[in-house]
mmCIF file of C-alpha atoms and ligand atoms in Angstrom:
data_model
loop_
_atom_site.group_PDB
_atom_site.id
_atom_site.type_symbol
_atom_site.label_atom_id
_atom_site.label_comp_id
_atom_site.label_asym_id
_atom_site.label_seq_id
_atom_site.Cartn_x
_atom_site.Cartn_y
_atom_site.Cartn_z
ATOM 1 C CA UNK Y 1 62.098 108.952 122.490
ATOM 2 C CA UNK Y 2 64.197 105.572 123.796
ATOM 3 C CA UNK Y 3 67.148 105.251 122.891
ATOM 4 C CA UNK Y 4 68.515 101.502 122.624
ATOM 5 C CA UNK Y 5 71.909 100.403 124.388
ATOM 6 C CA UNK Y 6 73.445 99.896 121.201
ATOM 7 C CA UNK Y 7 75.944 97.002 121.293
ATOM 8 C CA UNK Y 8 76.291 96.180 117.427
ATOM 9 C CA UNK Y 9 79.660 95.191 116.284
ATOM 10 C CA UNK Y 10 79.844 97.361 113.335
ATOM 11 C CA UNK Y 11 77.929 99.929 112.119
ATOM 12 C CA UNK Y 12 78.454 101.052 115.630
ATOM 13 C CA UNK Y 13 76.351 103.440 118.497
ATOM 14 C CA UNK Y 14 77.229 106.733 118.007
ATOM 15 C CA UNK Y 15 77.062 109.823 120.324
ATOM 16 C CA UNK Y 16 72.974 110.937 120.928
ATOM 17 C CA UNK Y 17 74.906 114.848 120.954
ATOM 18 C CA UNK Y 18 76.186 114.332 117.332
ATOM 19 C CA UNK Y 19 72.823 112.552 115.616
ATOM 20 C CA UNK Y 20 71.284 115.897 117.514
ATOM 21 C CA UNK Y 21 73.695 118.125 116.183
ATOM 22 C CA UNK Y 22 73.565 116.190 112.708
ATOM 23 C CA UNK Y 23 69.744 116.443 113.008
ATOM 24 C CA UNK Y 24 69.829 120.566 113.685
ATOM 25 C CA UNK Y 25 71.898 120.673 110.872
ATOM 26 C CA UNK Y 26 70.471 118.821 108.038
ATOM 27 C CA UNK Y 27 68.551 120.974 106.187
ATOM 28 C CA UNK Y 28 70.573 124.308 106.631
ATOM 29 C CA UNK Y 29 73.974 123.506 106.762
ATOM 30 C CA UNK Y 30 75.480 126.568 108.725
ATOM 31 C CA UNK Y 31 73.335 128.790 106.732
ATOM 32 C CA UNK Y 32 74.333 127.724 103.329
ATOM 33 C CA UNK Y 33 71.130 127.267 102.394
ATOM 34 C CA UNK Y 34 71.905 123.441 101.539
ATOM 35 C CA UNK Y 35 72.549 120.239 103.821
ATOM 36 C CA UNK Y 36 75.787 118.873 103.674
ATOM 37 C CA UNK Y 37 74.858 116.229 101.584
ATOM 38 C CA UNK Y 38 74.196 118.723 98.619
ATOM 39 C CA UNK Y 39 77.093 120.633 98.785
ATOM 40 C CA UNK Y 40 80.475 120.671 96.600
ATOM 41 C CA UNK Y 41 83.381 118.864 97.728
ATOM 42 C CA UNK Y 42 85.541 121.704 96.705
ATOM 43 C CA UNK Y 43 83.242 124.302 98.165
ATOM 44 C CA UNK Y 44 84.231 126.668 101.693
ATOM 45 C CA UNK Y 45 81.462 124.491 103.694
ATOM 46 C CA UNK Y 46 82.721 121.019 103.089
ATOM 47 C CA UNK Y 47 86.558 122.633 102.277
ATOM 48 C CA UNK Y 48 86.461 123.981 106.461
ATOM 49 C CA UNK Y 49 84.778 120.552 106.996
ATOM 50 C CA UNK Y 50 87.969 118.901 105.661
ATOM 51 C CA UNK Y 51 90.481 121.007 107.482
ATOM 52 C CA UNK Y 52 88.728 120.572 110.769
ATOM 53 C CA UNK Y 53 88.649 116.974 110.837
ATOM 54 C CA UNK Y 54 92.203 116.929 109.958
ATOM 55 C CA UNK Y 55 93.238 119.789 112.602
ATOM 56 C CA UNK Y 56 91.785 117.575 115.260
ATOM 57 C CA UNK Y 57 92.769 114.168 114.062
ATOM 58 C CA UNK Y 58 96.150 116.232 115.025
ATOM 59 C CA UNK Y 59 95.441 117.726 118.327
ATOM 60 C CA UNK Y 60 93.030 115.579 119.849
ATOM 61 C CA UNK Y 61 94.434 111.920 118.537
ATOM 62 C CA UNK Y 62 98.347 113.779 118.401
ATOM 63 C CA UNK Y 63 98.676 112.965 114.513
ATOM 64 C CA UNK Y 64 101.908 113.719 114.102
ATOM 65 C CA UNK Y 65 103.038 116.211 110.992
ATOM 66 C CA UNK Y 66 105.162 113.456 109.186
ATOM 67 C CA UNK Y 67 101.793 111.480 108.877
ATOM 68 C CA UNK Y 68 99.094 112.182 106.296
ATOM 69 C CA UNK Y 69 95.517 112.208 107.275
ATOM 70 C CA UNK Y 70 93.228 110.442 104.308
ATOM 71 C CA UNK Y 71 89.568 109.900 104.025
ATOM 72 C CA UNK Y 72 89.256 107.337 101.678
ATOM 73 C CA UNK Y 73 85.832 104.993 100.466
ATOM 74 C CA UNK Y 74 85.962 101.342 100.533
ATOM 75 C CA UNK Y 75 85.940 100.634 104.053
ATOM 76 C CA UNK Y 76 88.940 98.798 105.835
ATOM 77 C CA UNK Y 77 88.333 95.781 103.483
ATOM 78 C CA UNK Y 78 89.914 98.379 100.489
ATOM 79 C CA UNK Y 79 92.997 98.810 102.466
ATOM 80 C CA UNK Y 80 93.344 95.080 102.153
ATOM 81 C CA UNK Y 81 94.459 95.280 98.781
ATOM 82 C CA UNK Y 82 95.687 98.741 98.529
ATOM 83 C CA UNK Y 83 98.768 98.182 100.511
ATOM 84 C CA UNK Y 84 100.294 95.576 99.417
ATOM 85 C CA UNK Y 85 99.745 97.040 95.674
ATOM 86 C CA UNK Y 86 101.282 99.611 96.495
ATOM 87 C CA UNK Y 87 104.437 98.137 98.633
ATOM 88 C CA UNK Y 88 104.717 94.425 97.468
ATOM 89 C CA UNK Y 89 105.712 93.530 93.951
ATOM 90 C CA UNK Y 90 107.787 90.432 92.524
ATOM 91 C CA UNK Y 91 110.162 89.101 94.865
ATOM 92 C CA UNK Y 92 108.825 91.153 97.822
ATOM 93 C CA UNK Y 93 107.322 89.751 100.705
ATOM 94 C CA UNK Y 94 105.274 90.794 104.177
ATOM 95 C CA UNK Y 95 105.333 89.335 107.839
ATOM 96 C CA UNK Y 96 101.466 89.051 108.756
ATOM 97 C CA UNK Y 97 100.592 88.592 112.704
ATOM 98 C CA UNK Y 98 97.595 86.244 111.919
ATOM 99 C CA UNK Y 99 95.255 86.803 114.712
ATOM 100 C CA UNK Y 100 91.718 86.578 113.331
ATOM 101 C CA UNK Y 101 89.197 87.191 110.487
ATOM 102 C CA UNK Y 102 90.460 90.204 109.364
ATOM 103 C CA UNK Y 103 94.272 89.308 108.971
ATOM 104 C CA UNK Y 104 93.228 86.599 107.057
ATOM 105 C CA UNK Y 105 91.177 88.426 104.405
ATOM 106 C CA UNK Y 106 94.285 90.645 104.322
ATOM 107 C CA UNK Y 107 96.537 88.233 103.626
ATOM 108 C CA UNK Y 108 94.375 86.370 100.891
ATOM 109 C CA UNK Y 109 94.947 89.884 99.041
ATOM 110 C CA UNK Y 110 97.838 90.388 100.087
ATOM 111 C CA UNK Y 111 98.765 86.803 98.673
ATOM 112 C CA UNK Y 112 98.157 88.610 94.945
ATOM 113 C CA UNK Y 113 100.964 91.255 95.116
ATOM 114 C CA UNK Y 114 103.552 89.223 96.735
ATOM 115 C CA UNK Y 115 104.906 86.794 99.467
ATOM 116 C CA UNK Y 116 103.037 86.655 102.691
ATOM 117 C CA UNK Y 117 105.096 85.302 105.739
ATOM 118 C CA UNK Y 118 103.009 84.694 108.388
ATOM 119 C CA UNK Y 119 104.929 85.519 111.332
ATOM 120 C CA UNK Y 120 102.950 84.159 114.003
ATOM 121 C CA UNK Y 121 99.259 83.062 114.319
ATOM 122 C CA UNK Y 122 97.227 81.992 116.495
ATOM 123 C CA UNK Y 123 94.695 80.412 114.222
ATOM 124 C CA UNK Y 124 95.236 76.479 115.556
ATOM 125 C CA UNK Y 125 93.859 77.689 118.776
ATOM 126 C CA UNK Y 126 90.890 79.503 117.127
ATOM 127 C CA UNK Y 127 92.078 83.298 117.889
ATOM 128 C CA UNK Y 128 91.768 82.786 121.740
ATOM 129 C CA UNK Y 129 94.201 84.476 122.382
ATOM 130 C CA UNK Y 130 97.479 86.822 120.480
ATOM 131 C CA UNK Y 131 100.841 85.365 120.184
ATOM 132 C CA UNK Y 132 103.509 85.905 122.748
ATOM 133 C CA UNK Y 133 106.397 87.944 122.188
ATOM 134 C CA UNK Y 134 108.666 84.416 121.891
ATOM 135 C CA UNK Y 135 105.833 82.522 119.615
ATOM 136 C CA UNK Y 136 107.137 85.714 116.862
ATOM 137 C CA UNK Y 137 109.024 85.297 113.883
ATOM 138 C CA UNK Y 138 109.126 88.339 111.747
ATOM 139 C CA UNK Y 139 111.223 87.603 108.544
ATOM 140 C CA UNK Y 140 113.549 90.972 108.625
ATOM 141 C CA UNK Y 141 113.332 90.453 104.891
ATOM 142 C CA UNK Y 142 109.852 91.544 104.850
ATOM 143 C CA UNK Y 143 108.938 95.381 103.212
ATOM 144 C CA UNK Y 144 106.432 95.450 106.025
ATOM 145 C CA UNK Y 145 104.599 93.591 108.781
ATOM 146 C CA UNK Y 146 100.815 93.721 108.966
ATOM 147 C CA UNK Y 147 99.441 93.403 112.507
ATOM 148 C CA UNK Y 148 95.534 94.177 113.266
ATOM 149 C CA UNK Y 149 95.505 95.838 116.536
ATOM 150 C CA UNK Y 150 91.816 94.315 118.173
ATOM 151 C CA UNK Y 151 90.358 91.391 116.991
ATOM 152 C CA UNK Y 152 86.440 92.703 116.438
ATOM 153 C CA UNK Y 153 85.025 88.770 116.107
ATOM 154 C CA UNK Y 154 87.500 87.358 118.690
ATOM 155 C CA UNK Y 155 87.627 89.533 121.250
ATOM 156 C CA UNK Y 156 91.524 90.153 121.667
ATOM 157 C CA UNK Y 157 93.333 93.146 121.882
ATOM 158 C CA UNK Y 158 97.149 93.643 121.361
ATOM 159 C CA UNK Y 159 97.949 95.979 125.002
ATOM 160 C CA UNK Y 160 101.462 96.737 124.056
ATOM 161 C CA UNK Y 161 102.022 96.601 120.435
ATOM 162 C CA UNK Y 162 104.813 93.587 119.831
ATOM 163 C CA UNK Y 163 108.099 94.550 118.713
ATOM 164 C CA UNK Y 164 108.440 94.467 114.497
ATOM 165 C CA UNK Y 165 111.853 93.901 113.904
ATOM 166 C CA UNK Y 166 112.152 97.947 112.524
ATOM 167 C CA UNK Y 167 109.983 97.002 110.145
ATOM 168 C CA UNK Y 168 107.374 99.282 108.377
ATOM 169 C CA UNK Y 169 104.532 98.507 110.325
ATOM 170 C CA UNK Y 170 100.596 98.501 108.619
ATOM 171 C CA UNK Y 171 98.227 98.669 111.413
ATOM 172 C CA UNK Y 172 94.440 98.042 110.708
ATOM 173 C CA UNK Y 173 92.584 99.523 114.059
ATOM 174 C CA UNK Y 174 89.349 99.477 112.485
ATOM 175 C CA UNK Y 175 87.732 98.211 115.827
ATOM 176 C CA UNK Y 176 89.602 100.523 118.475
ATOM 177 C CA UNK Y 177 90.902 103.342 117.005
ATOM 178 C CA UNK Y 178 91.177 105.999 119.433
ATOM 179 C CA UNK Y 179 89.973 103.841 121.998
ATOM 180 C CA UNK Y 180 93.063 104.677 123.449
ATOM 181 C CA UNK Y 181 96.331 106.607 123.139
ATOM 182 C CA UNK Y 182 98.794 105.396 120.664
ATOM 183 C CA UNK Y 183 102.589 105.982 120.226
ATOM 184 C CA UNK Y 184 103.023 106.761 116.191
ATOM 185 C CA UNK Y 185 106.132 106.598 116.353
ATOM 186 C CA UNK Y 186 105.848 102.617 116.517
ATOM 187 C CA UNK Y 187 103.444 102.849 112.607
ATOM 188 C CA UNK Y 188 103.913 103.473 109.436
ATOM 189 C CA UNK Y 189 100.442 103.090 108.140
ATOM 190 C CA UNK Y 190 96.940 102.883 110.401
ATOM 191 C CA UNK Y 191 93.899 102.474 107.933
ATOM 192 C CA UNK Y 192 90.101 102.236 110.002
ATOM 193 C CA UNK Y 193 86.706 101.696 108.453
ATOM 194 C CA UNK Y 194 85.177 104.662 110.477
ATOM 195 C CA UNK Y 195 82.234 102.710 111.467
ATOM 196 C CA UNK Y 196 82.641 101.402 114.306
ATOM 197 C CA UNK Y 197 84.390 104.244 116.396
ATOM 198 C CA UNK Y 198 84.596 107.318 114.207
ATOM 199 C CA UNK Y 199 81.304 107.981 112.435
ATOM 200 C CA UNK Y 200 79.007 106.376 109.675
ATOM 201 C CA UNK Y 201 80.450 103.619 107.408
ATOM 202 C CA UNK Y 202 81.928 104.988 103.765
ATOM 203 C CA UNK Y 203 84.856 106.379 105.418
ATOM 204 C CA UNK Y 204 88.037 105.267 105.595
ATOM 205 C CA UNK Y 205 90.723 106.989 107.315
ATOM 206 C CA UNK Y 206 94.112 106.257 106.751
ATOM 207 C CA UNK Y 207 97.107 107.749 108.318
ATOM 208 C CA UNK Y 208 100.585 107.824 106.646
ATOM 209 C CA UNK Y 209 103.947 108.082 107.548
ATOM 210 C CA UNK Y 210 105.625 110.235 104.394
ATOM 211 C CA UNK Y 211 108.631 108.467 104.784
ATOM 212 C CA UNK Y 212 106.443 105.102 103.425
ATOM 213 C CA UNK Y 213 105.608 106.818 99.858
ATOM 214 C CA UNK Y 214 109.179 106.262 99.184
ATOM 215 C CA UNK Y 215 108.226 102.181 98.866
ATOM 216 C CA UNK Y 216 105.303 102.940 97.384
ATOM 217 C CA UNK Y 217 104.373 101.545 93.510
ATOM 218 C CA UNK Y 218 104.395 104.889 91.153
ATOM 219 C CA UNK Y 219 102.284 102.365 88.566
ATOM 220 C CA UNK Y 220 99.392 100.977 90.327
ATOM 221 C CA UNK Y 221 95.913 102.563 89.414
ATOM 222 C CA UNK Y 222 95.509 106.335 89.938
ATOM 223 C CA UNK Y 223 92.815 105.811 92.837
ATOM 224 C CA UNK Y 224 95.050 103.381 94.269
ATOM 225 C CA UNK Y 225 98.338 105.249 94.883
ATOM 226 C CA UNK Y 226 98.078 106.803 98.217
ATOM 227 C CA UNK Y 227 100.681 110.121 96.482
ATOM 228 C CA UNK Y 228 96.818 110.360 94.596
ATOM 229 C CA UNK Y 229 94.911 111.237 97.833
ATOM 230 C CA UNK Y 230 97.682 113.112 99.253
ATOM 231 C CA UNK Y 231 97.982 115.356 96.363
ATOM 232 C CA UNK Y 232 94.213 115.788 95.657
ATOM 233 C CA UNK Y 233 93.096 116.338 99.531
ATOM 234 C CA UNK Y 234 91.266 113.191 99.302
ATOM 235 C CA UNK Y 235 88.804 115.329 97.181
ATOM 236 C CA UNK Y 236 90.753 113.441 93.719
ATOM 237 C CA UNK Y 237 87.701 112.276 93.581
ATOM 238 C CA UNK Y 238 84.210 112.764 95.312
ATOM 239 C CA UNK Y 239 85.377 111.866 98.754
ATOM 240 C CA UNK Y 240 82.510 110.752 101.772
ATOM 241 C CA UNK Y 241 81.460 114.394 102.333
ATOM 242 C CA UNK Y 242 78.900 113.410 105.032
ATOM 243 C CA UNK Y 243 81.045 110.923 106.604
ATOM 244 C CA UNK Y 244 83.340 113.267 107.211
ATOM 245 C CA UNK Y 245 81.440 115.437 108.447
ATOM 246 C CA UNK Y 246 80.155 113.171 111.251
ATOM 247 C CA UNK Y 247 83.461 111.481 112.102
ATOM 248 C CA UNK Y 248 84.384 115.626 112.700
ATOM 249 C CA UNK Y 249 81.730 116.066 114.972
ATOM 250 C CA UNK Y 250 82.658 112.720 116.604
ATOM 251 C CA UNK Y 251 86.305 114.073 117.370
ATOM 252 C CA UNK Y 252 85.248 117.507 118.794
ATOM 253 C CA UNK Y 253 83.092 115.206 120.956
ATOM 254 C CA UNK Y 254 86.137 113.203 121.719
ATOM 255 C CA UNK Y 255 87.991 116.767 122.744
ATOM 256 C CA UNK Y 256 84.516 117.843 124.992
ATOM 257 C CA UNK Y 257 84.670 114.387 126.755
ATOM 258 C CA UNK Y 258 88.769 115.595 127.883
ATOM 259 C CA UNK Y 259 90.383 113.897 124.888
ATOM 260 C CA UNK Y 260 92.035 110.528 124.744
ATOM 261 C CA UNK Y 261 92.975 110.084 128.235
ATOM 262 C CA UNK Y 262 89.589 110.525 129.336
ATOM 263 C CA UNK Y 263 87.974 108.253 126.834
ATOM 264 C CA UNK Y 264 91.050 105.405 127.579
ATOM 265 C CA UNK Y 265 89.883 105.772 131.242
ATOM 266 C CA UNK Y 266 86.562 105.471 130.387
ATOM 267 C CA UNK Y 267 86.808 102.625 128.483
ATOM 268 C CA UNK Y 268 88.916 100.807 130.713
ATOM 269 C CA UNK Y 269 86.455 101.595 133.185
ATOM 270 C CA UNK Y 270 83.326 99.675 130.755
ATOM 271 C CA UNK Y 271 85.334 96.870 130.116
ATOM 272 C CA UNK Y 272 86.197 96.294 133.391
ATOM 273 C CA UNK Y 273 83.213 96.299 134.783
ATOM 274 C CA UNK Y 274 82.166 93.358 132.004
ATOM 275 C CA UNK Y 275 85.571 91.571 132.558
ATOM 276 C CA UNK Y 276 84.505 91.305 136.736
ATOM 277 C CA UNK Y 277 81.404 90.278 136.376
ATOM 278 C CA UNK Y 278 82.660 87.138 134.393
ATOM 279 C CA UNK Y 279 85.483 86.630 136.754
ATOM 280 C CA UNK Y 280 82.912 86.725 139.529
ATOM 281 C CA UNK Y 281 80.773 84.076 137.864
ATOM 282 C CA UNK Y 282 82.921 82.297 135.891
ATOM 283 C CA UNK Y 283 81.153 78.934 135.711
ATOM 284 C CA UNK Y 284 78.411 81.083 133.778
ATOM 285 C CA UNK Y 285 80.100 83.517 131.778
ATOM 286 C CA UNK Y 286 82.851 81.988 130.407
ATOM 287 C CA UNK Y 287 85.282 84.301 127.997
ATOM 288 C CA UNK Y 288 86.446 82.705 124.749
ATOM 289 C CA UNK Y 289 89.526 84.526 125.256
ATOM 290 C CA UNK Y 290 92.133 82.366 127.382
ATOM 291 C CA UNK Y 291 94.434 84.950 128.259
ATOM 292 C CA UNK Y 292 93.828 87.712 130.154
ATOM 293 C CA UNK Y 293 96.780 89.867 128.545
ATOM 294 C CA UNK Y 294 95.229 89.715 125.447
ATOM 295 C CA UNK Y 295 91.608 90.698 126.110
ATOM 296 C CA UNK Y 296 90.323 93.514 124.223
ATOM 297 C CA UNK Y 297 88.612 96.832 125.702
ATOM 298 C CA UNK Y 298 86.097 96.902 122.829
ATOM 299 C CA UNK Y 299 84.535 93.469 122.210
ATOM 300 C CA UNK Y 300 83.945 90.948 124.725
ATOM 301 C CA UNK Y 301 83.014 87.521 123.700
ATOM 302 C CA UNK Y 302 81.318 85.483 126.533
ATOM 303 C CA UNK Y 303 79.446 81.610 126.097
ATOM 304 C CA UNK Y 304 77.465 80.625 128.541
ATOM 305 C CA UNK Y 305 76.658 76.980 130.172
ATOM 306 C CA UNK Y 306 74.377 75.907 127.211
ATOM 307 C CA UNK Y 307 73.179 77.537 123.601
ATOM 308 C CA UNK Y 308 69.798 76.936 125.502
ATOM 309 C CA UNK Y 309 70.746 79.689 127.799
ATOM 310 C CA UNK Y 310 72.553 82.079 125.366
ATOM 311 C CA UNK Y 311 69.402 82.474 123.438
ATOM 312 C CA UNK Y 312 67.031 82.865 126.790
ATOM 313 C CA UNK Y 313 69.676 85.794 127.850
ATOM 314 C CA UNK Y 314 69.408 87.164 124.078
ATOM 315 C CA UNK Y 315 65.567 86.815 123.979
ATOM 316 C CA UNK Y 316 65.160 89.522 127.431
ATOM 317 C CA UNK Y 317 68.409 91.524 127.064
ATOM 318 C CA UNK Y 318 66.429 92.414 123.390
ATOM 319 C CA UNK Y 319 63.077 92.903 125.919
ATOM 320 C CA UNK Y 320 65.362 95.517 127.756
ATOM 321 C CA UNK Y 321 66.551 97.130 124.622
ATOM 322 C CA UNK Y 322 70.231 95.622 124.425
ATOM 323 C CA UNK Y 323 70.843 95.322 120.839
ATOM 324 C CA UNK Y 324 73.586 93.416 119.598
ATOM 325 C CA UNK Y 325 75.221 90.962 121.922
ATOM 326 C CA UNK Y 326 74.366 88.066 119.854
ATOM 327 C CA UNK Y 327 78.260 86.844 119.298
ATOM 328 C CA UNK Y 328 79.657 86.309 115.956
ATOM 329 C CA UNK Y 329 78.695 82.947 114.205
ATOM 330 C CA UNK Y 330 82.648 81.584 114.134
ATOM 331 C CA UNK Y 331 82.469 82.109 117.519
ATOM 332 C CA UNK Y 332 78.941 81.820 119.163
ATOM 333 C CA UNK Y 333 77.172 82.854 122.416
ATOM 334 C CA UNK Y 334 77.190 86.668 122.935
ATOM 335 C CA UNK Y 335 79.740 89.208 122.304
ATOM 336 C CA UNK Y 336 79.411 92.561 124.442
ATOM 337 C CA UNK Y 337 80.845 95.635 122.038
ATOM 338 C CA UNK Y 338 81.474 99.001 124.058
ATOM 339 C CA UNK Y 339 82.811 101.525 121.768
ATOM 340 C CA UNK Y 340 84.075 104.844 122.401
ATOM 341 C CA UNK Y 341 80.551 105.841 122.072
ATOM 342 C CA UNK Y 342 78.292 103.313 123.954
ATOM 343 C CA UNK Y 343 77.344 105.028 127.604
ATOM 344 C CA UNK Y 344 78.472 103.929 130.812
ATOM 345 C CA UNK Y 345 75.250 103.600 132.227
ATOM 346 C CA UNK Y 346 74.288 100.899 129.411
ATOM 347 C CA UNK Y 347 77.320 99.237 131.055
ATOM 348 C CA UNK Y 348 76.257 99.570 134.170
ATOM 349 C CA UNK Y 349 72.680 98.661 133.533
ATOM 350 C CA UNK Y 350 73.988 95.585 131.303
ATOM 351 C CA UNK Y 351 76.323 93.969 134.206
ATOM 352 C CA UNK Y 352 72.920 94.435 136.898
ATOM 353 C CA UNK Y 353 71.449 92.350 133.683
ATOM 354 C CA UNK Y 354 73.688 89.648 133.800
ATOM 355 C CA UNK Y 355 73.911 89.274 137.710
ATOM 356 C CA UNK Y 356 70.619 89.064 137.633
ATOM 357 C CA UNK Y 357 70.811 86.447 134.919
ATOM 358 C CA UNK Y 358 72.953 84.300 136.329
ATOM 359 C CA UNK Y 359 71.510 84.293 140.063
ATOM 360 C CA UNK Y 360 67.882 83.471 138.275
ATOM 361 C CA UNK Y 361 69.587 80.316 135.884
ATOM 362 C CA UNK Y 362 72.033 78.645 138.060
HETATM 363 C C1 PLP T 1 85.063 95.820 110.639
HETATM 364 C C2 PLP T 1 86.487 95.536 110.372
HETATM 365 C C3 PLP T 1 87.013 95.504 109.064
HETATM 366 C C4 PLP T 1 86.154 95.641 107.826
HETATM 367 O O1 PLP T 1 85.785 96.945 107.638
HETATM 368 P P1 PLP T 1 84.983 97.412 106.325
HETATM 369 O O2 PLP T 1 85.032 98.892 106.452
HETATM 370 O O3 PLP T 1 83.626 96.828 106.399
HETATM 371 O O4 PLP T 1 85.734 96.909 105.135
HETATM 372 C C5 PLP T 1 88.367 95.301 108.912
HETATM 373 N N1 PLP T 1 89.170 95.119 109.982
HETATM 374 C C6 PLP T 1 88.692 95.126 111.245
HETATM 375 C C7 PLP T 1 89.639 94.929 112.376
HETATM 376 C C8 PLP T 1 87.346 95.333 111.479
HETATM 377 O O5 PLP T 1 86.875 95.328 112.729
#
């Protein structure tokens, strides 16, 4: 069996132990007699499934009690619309940090259900790079501000989230969550498509604050309301059983690999190893991302001298089994994604790769 270095964007590399254990698994789920993908969703084997996941969403992410842990279908995209249906309304309004791609989908939906301030953006400048603290204008008549927290196409990442005015605060971390340790106390609502670090697509987990339900719409659609999912379990109706599942087995992995601190270190440690080869050759690799406060951990966007080139290192990083790095068409050349999940050693083999590259094309 070879394994490929996995770089895709989205559906992401997962852990080889968890496909294993998923594999041993399959057809006799814990000796049920059925795979997980037969069973009830109100049954004891997806039922201790479901408390799991949440028990170490809690302990190994530190979930803290006031939140609510949902797992939702959809994907992040769902989220769009389901929070401003069920916090904006006539005469209400939202402050959106406009970074990228995904804050502007958001904001065309949330454009439906009321006002949508955008507080900053760094759109004129193509996403290269997230606002500074001054650039900021949060309208402190907003019910919330909407920030995404790493730009997946664009390659930035907020380090220290910006300061929201005490604002409800919507966070979509699709693309890093628990990449890294998080203070809650600065959210109010963190929705992820689980795809890229958490497990299989289908899933969506969202965390919220209780305090938020109390701005919450009573009259939008049943599977809308977020009070719904809290009060059915997110088993109102047939949740993502095997999605579930996996992003479970993904977090005990998390806790085997020393929890979050290890896994921040470790990513920091990818990354950085990617970040210093292109600051050692940076007449080659050249980062779309202008400044180096706002480069994200996760996805790495890099052009090089000529398209020419970028599709010559494409053409033999796919003969050595890097899938992947082809960059996103809005913003060309290659785009290096390191999840959670994505080994060191495909780092390390990937940077000898484009040393190599560079030394043989200059
Ligand atoms: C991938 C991604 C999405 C879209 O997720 P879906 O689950 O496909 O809807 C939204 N936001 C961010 C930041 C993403 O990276």
């Amino acid at each position: 069996m070879t394994r490929a270095y996995n770089f895709n964007p989205g559906p992401a590399v997962l852990p080889l132990s968890v496909l294993e254990r998923v594999r041993d698994e399959m057809v006799d789920f814990r000796g049920c007699g059925m795979s997980i993908l037969e069973v009830s969703h109100r049954g004891p084997e997806y039922m201790e499934v479901y408390k799991k996941t949440i028990d170490l969403y809690r302990e190994v992410f530190g979930v803290p009690k006031e939140f609510h842990v949902l797992f939702l279908g959809g994907g992040a995209s769902t989220q769009f619309f389901h929070v401003p249906w069920n916090l904006l309304g006539p005469g209400k309004k939202v402050s959106f940090l406009h970074t990228g791609h995904w804050s502007k989908l958001a904001m065309k939906e949330a454009k439906r259900f009321g006002e949508v301030v955008i507080a900053a953006s760094s759109e004129a400048e193509n996403y290269t790079r997230l606002p500074r603290k001054d650039e900021i204008k949060i309208d402190p008549k907003s019910t919330y501000v909407h920030l995404v927290s790493n730009n997946t196409i664009f390659g930035t990442q907020w380090q220290a989230f910006p300061d929201c005015a005490g604002l409800p605060v919507v966070a979509d971390m699709s693309s890093d969550i628990m990449s890294r340790r998080i203070d809650f106390g600065k959210f109010d609502l963190i929705f992820a498509g689980a795809q890229k670090n958490l497990g299989p697509a289908g899933l969506t987990v969202v965390f919220i604050k209780d305090s938020l339900l109390k701005l919450c719409n009573p009259e939008v659609p049943t599977m809308v309301s977020y009070k719904t999912h809290i009060d059915g379990e997110s088993a109102y109706n047939t949740p993502p059983v095997f999605a579930v599942y996996v992003n479970c087995l993904v977090l005990e992995w998390i806790k085997a690999q020393g929890g979050m601190e290890a896994v921040e270190k470790a990513n920091n440690k990818k990354a950085g190893m990617v970040y210093e080869v292109m600051d050692s050759l940076p007449k080659f690799y050249k980062g779309t991302v202008v400044d180096p406060g706002s480069r994200s951990k996760m996805n790495i966007p890099i052009r090089l001298p000529s398209e020419d080139l970028e599709k010559k290192f494409l053409k033999e990083a796919e003969a050595k089994k890097f899938i992947g790095l082809k960059g996103h068409r809005s913003v060309g050349g290659i785009r290096v994604s390191i999840y959670n999940a994505f080994p060191l050693e495909g780092v390390e083999k990937l940077v000898k790769f484009m040393r190599e590259f560079a030394k043989a094309n200059s």
